[in-house]
Coordinates of C-alpha atoms and ligand atoms in Angstrom, one line a residue:
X1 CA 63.3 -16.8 -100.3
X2 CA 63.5 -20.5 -99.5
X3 CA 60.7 -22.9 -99.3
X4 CA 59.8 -24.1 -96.1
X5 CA 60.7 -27.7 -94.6
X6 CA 57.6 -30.2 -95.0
X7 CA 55.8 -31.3 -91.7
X8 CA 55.2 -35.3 -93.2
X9 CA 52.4 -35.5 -90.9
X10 CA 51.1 -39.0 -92.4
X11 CA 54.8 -40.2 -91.8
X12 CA 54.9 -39.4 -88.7
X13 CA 51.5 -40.8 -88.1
X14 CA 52.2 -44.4 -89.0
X15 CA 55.4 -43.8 -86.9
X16 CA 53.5 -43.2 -84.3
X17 CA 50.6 -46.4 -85.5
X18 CA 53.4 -48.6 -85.7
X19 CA 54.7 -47.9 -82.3
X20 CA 50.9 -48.3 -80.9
X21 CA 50.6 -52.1 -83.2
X22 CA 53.7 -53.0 -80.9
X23 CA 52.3 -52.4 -78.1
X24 CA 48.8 -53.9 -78.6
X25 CA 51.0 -57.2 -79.9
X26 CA 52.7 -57.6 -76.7
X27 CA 49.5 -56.6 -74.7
X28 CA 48.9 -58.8 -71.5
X29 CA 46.9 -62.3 -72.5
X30 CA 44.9 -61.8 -68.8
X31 CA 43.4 -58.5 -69.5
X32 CA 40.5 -57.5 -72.5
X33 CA 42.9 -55.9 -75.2
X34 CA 42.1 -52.3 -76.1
X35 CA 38.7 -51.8 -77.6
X36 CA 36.9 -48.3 -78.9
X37 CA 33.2 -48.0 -79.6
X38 CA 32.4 -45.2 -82.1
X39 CA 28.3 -44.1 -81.7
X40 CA 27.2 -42.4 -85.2
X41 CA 23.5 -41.1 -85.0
X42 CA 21.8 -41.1 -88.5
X43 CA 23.9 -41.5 -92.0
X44 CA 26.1 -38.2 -92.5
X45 CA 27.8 -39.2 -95.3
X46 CA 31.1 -37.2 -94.1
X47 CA 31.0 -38.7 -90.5
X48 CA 30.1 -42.1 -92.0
X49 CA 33.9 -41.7 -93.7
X50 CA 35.4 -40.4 -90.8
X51 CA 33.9 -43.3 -88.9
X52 CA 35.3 -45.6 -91.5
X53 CA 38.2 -44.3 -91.3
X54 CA 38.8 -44.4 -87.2
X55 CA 37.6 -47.8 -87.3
X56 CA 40.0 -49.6 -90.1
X57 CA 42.8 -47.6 -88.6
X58 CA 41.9 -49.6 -84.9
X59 CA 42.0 -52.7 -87.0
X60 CA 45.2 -51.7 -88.0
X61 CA 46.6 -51.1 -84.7
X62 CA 45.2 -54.4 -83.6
X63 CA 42.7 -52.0 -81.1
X64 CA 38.9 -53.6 -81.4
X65 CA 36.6 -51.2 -82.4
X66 CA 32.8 -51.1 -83.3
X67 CA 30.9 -48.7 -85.2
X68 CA 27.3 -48.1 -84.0
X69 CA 24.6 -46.4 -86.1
X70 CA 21.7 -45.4 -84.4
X71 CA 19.0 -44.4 -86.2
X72 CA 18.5 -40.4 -86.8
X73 CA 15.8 -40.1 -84.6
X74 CA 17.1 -41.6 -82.0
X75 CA 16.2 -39.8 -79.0
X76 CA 18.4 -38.3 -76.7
X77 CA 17.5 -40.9 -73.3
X78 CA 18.0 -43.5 -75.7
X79 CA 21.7 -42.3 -76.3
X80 CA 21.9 -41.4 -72.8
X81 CA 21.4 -45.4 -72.0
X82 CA 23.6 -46.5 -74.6
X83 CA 26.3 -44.5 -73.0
X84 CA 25.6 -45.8 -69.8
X85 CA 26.1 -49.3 -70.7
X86 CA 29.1 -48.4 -72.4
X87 CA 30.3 -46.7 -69.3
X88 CA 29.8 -49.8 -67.3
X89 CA 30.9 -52.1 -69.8
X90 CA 34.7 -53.3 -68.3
X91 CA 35.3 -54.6 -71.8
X92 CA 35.0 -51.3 -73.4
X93 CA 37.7 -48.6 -72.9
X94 CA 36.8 -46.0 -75.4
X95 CA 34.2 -44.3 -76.1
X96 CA 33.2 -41.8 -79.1
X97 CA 30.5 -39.8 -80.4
X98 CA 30.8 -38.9 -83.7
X99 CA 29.9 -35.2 -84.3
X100 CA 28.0 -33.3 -85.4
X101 CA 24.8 -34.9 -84.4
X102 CA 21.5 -34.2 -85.6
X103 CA 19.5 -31.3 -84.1
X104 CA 17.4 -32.4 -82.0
X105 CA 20.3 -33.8 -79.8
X106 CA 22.5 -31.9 -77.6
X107 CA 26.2 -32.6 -78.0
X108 CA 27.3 -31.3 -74.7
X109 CA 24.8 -33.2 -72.8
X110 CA 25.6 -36.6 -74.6
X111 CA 29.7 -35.8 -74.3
X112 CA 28.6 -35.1 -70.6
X113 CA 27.1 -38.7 -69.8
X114 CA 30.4 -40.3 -71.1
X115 CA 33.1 -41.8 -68.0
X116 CA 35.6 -39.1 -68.6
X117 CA 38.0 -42.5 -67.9
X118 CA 36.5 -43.5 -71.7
X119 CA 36.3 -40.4 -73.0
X120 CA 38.8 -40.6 -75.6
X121 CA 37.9 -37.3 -77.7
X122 CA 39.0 -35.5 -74.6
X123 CA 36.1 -32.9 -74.7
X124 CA 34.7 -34.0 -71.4
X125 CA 34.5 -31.2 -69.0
X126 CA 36.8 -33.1 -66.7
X127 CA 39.1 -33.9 -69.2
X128 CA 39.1 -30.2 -70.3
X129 CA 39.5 -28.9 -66.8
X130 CA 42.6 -31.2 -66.1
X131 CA 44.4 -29.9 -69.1
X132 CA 43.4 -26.5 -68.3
X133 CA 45.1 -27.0 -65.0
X134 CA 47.7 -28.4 -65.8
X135 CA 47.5 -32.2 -65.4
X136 CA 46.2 -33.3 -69.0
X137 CA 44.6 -36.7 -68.8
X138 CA 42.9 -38.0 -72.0
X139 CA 43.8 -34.6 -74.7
X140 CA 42.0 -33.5 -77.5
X141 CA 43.4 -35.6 -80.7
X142 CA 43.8 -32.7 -83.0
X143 CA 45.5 -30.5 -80.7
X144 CA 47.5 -33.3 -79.5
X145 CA 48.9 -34.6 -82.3
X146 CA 49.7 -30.9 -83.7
X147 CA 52.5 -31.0 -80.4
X148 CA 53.6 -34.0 -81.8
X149 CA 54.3 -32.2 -85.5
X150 CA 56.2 -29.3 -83.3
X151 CA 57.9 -31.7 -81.5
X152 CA 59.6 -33.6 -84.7
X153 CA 60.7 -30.3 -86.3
X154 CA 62.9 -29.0 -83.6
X155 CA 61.3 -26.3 -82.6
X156 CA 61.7 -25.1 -79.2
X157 CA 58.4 -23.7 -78.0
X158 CA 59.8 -22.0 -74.6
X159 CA 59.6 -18.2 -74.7
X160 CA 58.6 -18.7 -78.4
X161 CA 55.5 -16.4 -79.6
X162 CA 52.6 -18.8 -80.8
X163 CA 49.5 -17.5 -82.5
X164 CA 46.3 -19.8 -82.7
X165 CA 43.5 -18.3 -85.2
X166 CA 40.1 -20.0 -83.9
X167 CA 39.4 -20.6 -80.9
X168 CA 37.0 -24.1 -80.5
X169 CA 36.3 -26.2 -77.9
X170 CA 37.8 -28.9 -80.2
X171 CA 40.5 -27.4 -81.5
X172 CA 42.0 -23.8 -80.8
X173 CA 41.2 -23.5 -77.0
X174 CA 43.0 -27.0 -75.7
X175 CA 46.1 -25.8 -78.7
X176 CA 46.4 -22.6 -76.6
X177 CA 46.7 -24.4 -73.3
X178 CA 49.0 -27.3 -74.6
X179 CA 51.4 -25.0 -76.5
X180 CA 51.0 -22.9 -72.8
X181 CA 52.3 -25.7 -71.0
X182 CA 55.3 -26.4 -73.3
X183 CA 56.2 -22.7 -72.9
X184 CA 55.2 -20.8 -75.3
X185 CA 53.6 -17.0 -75.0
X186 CA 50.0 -17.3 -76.4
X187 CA 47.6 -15.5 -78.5
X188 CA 44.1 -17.1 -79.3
X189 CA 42.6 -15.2 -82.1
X190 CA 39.0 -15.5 -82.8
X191 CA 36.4 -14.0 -85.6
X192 CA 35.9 -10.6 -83.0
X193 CA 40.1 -10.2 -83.6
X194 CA 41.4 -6.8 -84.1
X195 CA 44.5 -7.2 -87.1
X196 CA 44.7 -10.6 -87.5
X197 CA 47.7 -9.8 -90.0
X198 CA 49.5 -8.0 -87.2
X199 CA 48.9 -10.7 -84.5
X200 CA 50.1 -13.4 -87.1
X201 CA 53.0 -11.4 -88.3
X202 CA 54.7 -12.0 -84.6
X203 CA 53.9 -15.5 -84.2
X204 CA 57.1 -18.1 -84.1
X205 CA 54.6 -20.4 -84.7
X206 CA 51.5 -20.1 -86.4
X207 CA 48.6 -22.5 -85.6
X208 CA 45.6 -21.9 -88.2
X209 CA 41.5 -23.7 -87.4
X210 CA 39.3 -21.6 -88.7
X211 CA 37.4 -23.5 -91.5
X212 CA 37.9 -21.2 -94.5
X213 CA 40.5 -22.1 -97.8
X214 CA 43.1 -20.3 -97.6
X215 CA 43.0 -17.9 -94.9
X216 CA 46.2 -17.2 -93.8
X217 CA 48.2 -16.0 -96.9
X218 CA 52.0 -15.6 -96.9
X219 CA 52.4 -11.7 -95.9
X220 CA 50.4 -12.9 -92.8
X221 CA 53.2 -14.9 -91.4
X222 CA 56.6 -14.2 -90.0
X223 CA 59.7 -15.3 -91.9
X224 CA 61.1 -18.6 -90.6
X225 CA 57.9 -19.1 -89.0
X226 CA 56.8 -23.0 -88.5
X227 CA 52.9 -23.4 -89.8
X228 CA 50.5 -25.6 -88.7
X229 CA 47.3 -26.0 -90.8
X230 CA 44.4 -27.5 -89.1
X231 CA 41.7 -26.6 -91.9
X232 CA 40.5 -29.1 -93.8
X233 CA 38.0 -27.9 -96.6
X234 CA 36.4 -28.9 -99.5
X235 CA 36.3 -26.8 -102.2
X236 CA 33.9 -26.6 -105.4
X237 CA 36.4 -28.8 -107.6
X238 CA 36.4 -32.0 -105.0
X239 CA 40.0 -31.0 -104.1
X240 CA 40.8 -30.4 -100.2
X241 CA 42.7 -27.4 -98.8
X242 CA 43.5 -26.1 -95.7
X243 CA 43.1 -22.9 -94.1
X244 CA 46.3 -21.6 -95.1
X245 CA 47.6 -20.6 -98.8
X246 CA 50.4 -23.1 -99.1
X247 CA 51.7 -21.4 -102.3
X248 CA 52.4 -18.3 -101.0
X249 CA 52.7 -19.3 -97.0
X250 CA 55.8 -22.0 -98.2
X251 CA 58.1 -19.2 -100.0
X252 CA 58.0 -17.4 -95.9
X253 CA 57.3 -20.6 -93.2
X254 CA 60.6 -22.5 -92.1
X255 CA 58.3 -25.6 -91.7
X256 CA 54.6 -25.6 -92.8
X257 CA 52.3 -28.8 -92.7
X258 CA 50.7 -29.9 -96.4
X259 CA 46.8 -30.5 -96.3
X260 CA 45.9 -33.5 -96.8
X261 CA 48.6 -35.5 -95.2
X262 CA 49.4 -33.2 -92.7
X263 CA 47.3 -32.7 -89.4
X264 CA 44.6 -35.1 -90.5
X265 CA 46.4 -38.2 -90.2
X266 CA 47.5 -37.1 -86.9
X267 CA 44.2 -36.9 -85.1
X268 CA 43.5 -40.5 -85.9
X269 CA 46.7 -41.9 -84.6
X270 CA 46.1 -39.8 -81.8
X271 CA 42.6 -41.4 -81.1
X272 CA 44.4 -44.7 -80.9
X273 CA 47.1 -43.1 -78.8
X274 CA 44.3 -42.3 -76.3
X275 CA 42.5 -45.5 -76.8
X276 CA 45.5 -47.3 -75.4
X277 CA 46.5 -44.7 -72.5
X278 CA 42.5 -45.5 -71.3
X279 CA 42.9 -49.2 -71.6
X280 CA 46.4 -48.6 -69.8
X281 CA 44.5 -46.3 -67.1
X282 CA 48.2 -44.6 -67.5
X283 CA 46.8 -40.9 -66.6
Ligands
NAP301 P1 34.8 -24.0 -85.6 O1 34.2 -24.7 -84.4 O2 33.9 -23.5 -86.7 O3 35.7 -22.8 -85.0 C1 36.3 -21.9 -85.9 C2 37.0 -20.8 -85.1 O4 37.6 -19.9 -86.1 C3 36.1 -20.0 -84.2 O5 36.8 -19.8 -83.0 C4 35.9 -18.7 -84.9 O6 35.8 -17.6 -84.1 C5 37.3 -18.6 -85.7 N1 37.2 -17.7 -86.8 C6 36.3 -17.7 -87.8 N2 36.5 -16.7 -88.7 C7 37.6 -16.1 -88.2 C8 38.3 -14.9 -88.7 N3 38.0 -14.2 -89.8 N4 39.4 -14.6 -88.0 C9 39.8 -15.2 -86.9 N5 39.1 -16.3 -86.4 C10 38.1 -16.7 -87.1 O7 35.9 -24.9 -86.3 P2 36.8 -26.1 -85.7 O8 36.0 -27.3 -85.4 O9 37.8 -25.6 -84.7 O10 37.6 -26.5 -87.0 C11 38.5 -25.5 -87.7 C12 39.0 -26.2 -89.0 O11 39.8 -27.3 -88.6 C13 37.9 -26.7 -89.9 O12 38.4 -26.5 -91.2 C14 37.8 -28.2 -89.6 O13 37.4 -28.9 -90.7 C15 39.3 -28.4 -89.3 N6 39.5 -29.6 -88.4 C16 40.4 -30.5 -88.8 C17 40.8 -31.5 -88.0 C18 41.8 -32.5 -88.5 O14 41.9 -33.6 -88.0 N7 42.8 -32.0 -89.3 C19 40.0 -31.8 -86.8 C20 39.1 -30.8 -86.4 C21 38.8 -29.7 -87.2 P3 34.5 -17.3 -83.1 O15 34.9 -18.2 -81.9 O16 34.6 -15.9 -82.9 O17 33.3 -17.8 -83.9

């Protein structure tokens, strides 16, 4: 057997950052150029590099962006008037809450309070409701940028059988309904699955976010079969792996994304992506 194609997500992601620069460069001298606030509530050392991370990327892309800490207990009406300056601020175009949060705070109520016109994680309700209908406005990044790995392999997703393993509000759910709209026949798999191996087995294309190393071995997958891994975990030695066994998955997949360098780098240049299309107003 042959081993599969590799998905060069970070490739594809400066592709994609280099298009955004462009367009930032040429960006209208009359209006405020593109700027992303990013609210972090106490010192997670994981989000504090995620946050790092989002933020020199903006400065890459030219997009302003500031990085707020708030202290950990911080309480939730003193978020929920942060946000609402934010919302009213016309300078301000994006707007991000880092998650998780700490405890006491309630995600969904904070994601809630932001203008779904700024809301450029996509997980407002409104934002979720227009993409389950049909009209996507501002798209979850991860999920997004996964259709844009699809797209640069070929594959076409019409009639094709696409399995998603994990089904989050973040990540599996909005995959589902953007591989739906481009197509594709769906299966959502979650933890309460029945034969997980048999529901991957007939899946075209294989979409894996559970949060566990090395789930989705290589007997699980079809032959030919383009894989996705959205897992990114750390295991005892430092090293980071995804959610599916590249060894053996890369002797079946025709395509198969590596981890790191393959999803990751996508869901930043995808934050930028909807950083611009909220300063554009283009949905
Ligand atoms: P999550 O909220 O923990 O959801 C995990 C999903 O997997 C749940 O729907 C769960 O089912 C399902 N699941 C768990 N065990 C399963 C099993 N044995 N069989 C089938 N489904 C099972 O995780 P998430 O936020 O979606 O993230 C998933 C992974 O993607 C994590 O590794 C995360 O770090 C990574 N991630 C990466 C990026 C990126 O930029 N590359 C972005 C976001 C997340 P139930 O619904 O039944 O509990």
């Amino acid at each position: 057997m042959t081993h599969a194609s590799i998905i060069t997500g970070q490739a594809i992601a400066a592709e994609l950052r280099a298009s955004i620069r462009q367009e930032v460069d040429r960006w209208p001298a009359d209006l405020p150029r593109p700027r992303l606030v990013v609210i972090q509530v106490g010192d997670d050392p994981a989000s504090s590099v995620y946050v790092k991370n989002k933020v020199k990327a903006c400065e890459e892309a030219g997009i302003i962006s500031e990085h707020r800490r708030l202290p950990a207990d911080s309480t939730e009406q003193n978020l929920v008037d942060h946000i609402d300056r934010l919302n009213q601020d016309s300078q301000v175009h994006g707007i991000l809450v880092q998650l998780p949060l700490p405890k006491h705070l309630s995600a969904s109520k904070l994601i809630d309070r932001i203008d779904p016109n700024k809301d450029v994680d996509g997980f407002h309700p409104i934002n979720s409701g227009a993409l389950f209908s049909g009209q996507p406005r501002l798209v979850p990044c991860t999920p997004a940028g996964v259709m844009v790995l699809l797209e640069h392999t070929g594959f076409n997703l019409r009639g094709a059988e696409a399995v998603v393993v994990g089904a989050s509000n973040i990540v599996g759910k909005p995959q589902a309904m953007l591989l739906l709209a481009a197509g594709a026949t769906v299966t959502l798999c979650n933890s309460k699955t029945k034969d997980l191996h048999a529901h991957c087995q007939r899946a075209d294309v294989l979409i894996a976010a559970v949060g566990r190393a090395g789930f989705i071995k290589g007997s699980m997958i079809k032959p030919g079969a383009v894989v996705i891994d959205v897992g990114i975990n750390r295991l005892d030695s430092g090293r980071l792996c995804g959610d599916v066994d590249f060894e053996s998955a890369s002797k079946k997949a025709s395509w198969i994304t590596p981890v790191p360098g393959g999803v990751g780098p996508m869901t930043i240049a995808m934050l930028l992506s909807n950083t611009l299309k909220a300063a554009r107003r283009t949905f």
